[in-house]
GROMACS .gro file of C-alpha atoms in nm:
model
  214
    1UNK     CA    1  17.334   3.287   8.496
    2UNK     CA    2  17.530   3.050   8.706
    3UNK     CA    3  17.510   2.859   9.088
    4UNK     CA    4  17.736   2.857   9.339
    5UNK     CA    5  17.717   2.654   9.636
    6UNK     CA    6  17.721   2.866   9.971
    7UNK     CA    7  17.675   2.764  10.345
    8UNK     CA    8  17.415   3.099  10.536
    9UNK     CA    9  17.722   3.075  10.839
   10UNK     CA   10  18.022   3.084  10.669
   11UNK     CA   11  17.908   3.297  10.350
   12UNK     CA   12  17.933   3.655  10.257
   13UNK     CA   13  17.561   3.700  10.130
   14UNK     CA   14  17.677   3.813   9.762
   15UNK     CA   15  17.539   4.213   9.620
   16UNK     CA   16  17.208   4.250   9.520
   17UNK     CA   17  17.223   4.517   9.326
   18UNK     CA   18  16.857   4.622   9.045
   19UNK     CA   19  16.953   4.485   8.795
   20UNK     CA   20  17.012   4.091   8.916
   21UNK     CA   21  16.784   3.857   9.005
   22UNK     CA   22  16.920   3.659   9.255
   23UNK     CA   23  16.828   3.283   9.284
   24UNK     CA   24  16.800   3.002   9.548
   25UNK     CA   25  16.793   2.586   9.553
   26UNK     CA   26  16.819   2.377   9.815
   27UNK     CA   27  16.711   2.088   9.915
   28UNK     CA   28  16.249   2.080  10.087
   29UNK     CA   29  16.343   1.848  10.395
   30UNK     CA   30  16.004   1.825  10.503
   31UNK     CA   31  16.028   2.234  10.569
   32UNK     CA   32  16.348   2.274  10.653
   33UNK     CA   33  16.373   2.545  10.341
   34UNK     CA   34  16.166   2.800  10.431
   35UNK     CA   35  16.391   2.801  10.653
   36UNK     CA   36  16.713   2.847  10.508
   37UNK     CA   37  16.516   3.108  10.301
   38UNK     CA   38  16.385   3.265  10.571
   39UNK     CA   39  16.648   3.322  10.741
   40UNK     CA   40  16.858   3.416  10.367
   41UNK     CA   41  16.623   3.682  10.409
   42UNK     CA   42  16.652   3.808  10.700
   43UNK     CA   43  17.031   3.884  10.549
   44UNK     CA   44  16.908   4.067  10.237
   45UNK     CA   45  16.698   4.282  10.405
   46UNK     CA   46  16.974   4.325  10.764
   47UNK     CA   47  16.720   4.343  10.967
   48UNK     CA   48  16.734   3.990  11.179
   49UNK     CA   49  16.388   4.093  11.368
   50UNK     CA   50  16.204   4.080  11.026
   51UNK     CA   51  15.884   3.892  11.071
   52UNK     CA   52  15.723   3.741  10.736
   53UNK     CA   53  15.385   3.887  10.698
   54UNK     CA   54  15.112   3.709  10.419
   55UNK     CA   55  14.870   3.874  10.159
   56UNK     CA   56  14.545   3.802  10.080
   57UNK     CA   57  14.606   3.453   9.889
   58UNK     CA   58  14.870   3.379  10.095
   59UNK     CA   59  15.210   3.564   9.922
   60UNK     CA   60  15.475   3.642  10.177
   61UNK     CA   61  15.598   3.945  10.129
   62UNK     CA   62  15.769   4.230  10.451
   63UNK     CA   63  15.602   4.513  10.540
   64UNK     CA   64  15.708   4.891  10.566
   65UNK     CA   65  16.007   4.989  10.511
   66UNK     CA   66  16.175   4.673  10.400
   67UNK     CA   67  15.919   4.613  10.137
   68UNK     CA   68  16.203   4.713   9.885
   69UNK     CA   69  16.268   4.377   9.838
   70UNK     CA   70  16.057   4.202   9.698
   71UNK     CA   71  16.016   3.724   9.719
   72UNK     CA   72  15.886   3.425   9.667
   73UNK     CA   73  15.962   3.057   9.721
   74UNK     CA   74  15.858   2.732   9.539
   75UNK     CA   75  15.891   2.389   9.608
   76UNK     CA   76  15.772   2.025   9.415
   77UNK     CA   77  15.873   1.715   9.588
   78UNK     CA   78  16.244   1.813   9.776
   79UNK     CA   79  16.348   2.083   9.564
   80UNK     CA   80  16.319   2.411   9.658
   81UNK     CA   81  16.391   2.771   9.477
   82UNK     CA   82  16.374   3.127   9.632
   83UNK     CA   83  16.375   3.498   9.415
   84UNK     CA   84  16.475   3.726   9.524
   85UNK     CA   85  16.504   4.126   9.419
   86UNK     CA   86  16.514   4.485   9.479
   87UNK     CA   87  16.374   4.764   9.352
   88UNK     CA   88  16.075   4.983   9.435
   89UNK     CA   89  15.818   5.005   9.757
   90UNK     CA   90  15.631   4.686   9.661
   91UNK     CA   91  15.811   4.521   9.356
   92UNK     CA   92  15.711   4.163   9.371
   93UNK     CA   93  15.877   3.842   9.229
   94UNK     CA   94  15.710   3.527   9.095
   95UNK     CA   95  15.822   3.140   9.172
   96UNK     CA   96  15.734   2.837   8.998
   97UNK     CA   97  15.881   2.471   9.012
   98UNK     CA   98  15.755   2.124   8.894
   99UNK     CA   99  15.929   1.779   8.870
  100UNK     CA  100  15.795   1.635   8.549
  101UNK     CA  101  15.606   1.369   8.623
  102UNK     CA  102  15.303   1.150   8.408
  103UNK     CA  103  15.027   1.377   8.409
  104UNK     CA  104  14.753   1.226   8.188
  105UNK     CA  105  14.497   1.494   8.233
  106UNK     CA  106  14.805   1.749   8.043
  107UNK     CA  107  14.544   1.846   7.862
  108UNK     CA  108  14.212   1.881   7.959
  109UNK     CA  109  14.329   2.060   8.232
  110UNK     CA  110  14.440   2.319   7.941
  111UNK     CA  111  14.089   2.255   7.849
  112UNK     CA  112  13.938   2.371   8.165
  113UNK     CA  113  14.181   2.647   8.340
  114UNK     CA  114  14.422   2.765   7.966
  115UNK     CA  115  14.328   3.039   7.754
  116UNK     CA  116  14.176   2.873   7.415
  117UNK     CA  117  14.498   3.000   7.218
  118UNK     CA  118  14.769   2.723   7.436
  119UNK     CA  119  14.559   2.424   7.433
  120UNK     CA  120  14.492   2.446   7.073
  121UNK     CA  121  14.914   2.493   7.051
  122UNK     CA  122  14.905   2.171   7.317
  123UNK     CA  123  14.704   2.038   7.161
  124UNK     CA  124  14.917   2.070   6.844
  125UNK     CA  125  15.241   1.923   6.974
  126UNK     CA  126  15.332   1.529   6.926
  127UNK     CA  127  15.274   1.381   7.320
  128UNK     CA  128  15.634   1.368   7.374
  129UNK     CA  129  15.673   1.727   7.371
  130UNK     CA  130  15.325   1.785   7.547
  131UNK     CA  131  15.423   1.776   7.902
  132UNK     CA  132  15.698   1.951   7.828
  133UNK     CA  133  15.446   2.226   7.701
  134UNK     CA  134  15.140   2.238   7.935
  135UNK     CA  135  15.487   2.267   8.260
  136UNK     CA  136  15.631   2.568   8.060
  137UNK     CA  137  15.247   2.744   8.006
  138UNK     CA  138  15.235   2.603   8.415
  139UNK     CA  139  15.558   2.755   8.524
  140UNK     CA  140  15.494   3.053   8.356
  141UNK     CA  141  15.113   3.131   8.513
  142UNK     CA  142  15.235   3.079   8.828
  143UNK     CA  143  15.503   3.245   8.857
  144UNK     CA  144  15.327   3.552   8.708
  145UNK     CA  145  14.979   3.561   8.935
  146UNK     CA  146  15.228   3.423   9.300
  147UNK     CA  147  15.461   3.768   9.197
  148UNK     CA  148  15.077   3.957   9.132
  149UNK     CA  149  15.030   3.796   9.469
  150UNK     CA  150  14.556   3.701   9.325
  151UNK     CA  151  14.775   3.354   9.264
  152UNK     CA  152  14.579   3.083   9.126
  153UNK     CA  153  14.212   3.227   9.178
  154UNK     CA  154  14.267   3.546   8.964
  155UNK     CA  155  14.252   3.250   8.691
  156UNK     CA  156  14.522   3.100   8.472
  157UNK     CA  157  14.325   3.162   8.119
  158UNK     CA  158  14.393   3.574   8.200
  159UNK     CA  159  14.785   3.516   8.179
  160UNK     CA  160  14.809   3.358   7.830
  161UNK     CA  161  15.135   3.281   7.671
  162UNK     CA  162  15.256   3.188   7.349
  163UNK     CA  163  15.542   2.935   7.364
  164UNK     CA  164  15.881   2.978   7.181
  165UNK     CA  165  16.197   2.829   7.181
  166UNK     CA  166  16.318   2.955   7.494
  167UNK     CA  167  16.087   2.896   7.664
  168UNK     CA  168  15.629   3.079   7.732
  169UNK     CA  169  15.640   3.456   7.602
  170UNK     CA  170  15.364   3.676   7.788
  171UNK     CA  171  15.105   3.726   7.515
  172UNK     CA  172  14.749   3.866   7.638
  173UNK     CA  173  14.722   4.021   8.089
  174UNK     CA  174  14.377   4.084   8.110
  175UNK     CA  175  14.303   4.295   8.453
  176UNK     CA  176  14.529   4.348   8.705
  177UNK     CA  177  14.749   4.165   8.663
  178UNK     CA  178  14.887   4.432   8.398
  179UNK     CA  179  14.951   4.419   7.991
  180UNK     CA  180  15.206   4.119   7.928
  181UNK     CA  181  15.464   4.375   7.749
  182UNK     CA  182  15.522   4.488   8.089
  183UNK     CA  183  15.625   4.152   8.305
  184UNK     CA  184  15.985   3.986   8.244
  185UNK     CA  185  15.918   3.649   8.268
  186UNK     CA  186  16.318   3.377   8.189
  187UNK     CA  187  16.250   3.016   8.208
  188UNK     CA  188  16.537   2.812   8.415
  189UNK     CA  189  16.740   2.608   8.377
  190UNK     CA  190  16.866   2.380   8.675
  191UNK     CA  191  16.876   2.016   8.534
  192UNK     CA  192  16.619   1.738   8.308
  193UNK     CA  193  16.376   1.683   8.508
  194UNK     CA  194  16.261   2.047   8.660
  195UNK     CA  195  16.114   2.286   8.480
  196UNK     CA  196  16.046   2.676   8.683
  197UNK     CA  197  15.992   3.075   8.564
  198UNK     CA  198  16.007   3.370   8.743
  199UNK     CA  199  15.885   3.646   8.709
  200UNK     CA  200  15.852   4.020   8.717
  201UNK     CA  201  15.696   4.336   8.621
  202UNK     CA  202  15.975   4.641   8.477
  203UNK     CA  203  16.263   4.586   8.240
  204UNK     CA  204  16.541   4.328   8.212
  205UNK     CA  205  16.775   4.207   8.480
  206UNK     CA  206  17.087   3.949   8.499
  207UNK     CA  207  16.954   3.570   8.689
  208UNK     CA  208  17.223   3.470   8.955
  209UNK     CA  209  17.137   3.105   9.113
  210UNK     CA  210  17.304   3.020   9.389
  211UNK     CA  211  17.236   2.621   9.621
  212UNK     CA  212  17.213   2.635   9.936
  213UNK     CA  213  17.283   2.334  10.077
  214UNK     CA  214  17.133   2.151  10.337
   0.00000   0.00000   0.00000
C-alpha cells in the first residue's frame, strides 16, 4: 500500500488490474470530493458521458456495459475515500471511514445493533480500547453492507466479525450477503484520528492508495 499525490488534469490514470483495489483519498469540501470522484470514475470507465446511477438503497453504480467497474465512496468530516475495482459484471466494493471522536454510547449502540459476541468482546476491552474496537467493527460492517448494496437496513448484526490485531475478521454472515469466507475485509492504515475499512467478495487483491488534492 502506498500514497501518491495526484492532480486530475495532470496525470495518467494509474492502471487498475483485476488484482488491484484502488483507494482514493481527498477532502470532502462540502461535496466537491464527490464531484472529483465522479471525474475519476469516468476516467476509469473510459466514458466521459457516463452517469452514476443509484440502487434501491442508494448505492452508486454504473449500468452495463460499465458494470464491471465496482466503486463506492464514504466521507466523515472533511475526509473522503473512494474505492474502485474491476471484476465480472456486477462486481462490487464497499468502503467506510469514520473520524475518531468520543462516543459515550458506543457500548449501548453495540448492544442494540451488533451481534452478541461482538458486544461481549467490546465489553471485555478496557475503556481506552473500546472506542477503537467499536469503530473497527462498525467500519468493517459498513464496508461489507455497502458493497452488498443492502446498507444499514440489511442489519449490522447479520455480518459479524472477530476483533484481531489486524482488524475485524469476518466470522459469521447471514442471508444473501453470502458466507463470511467469501469476503475480503481490510483495515486501511491512513492516519491517526481515522478508522476505515474496504471490502469486496472474491480473492485477495493488492491495495493501492492515492491522494487527490482539492
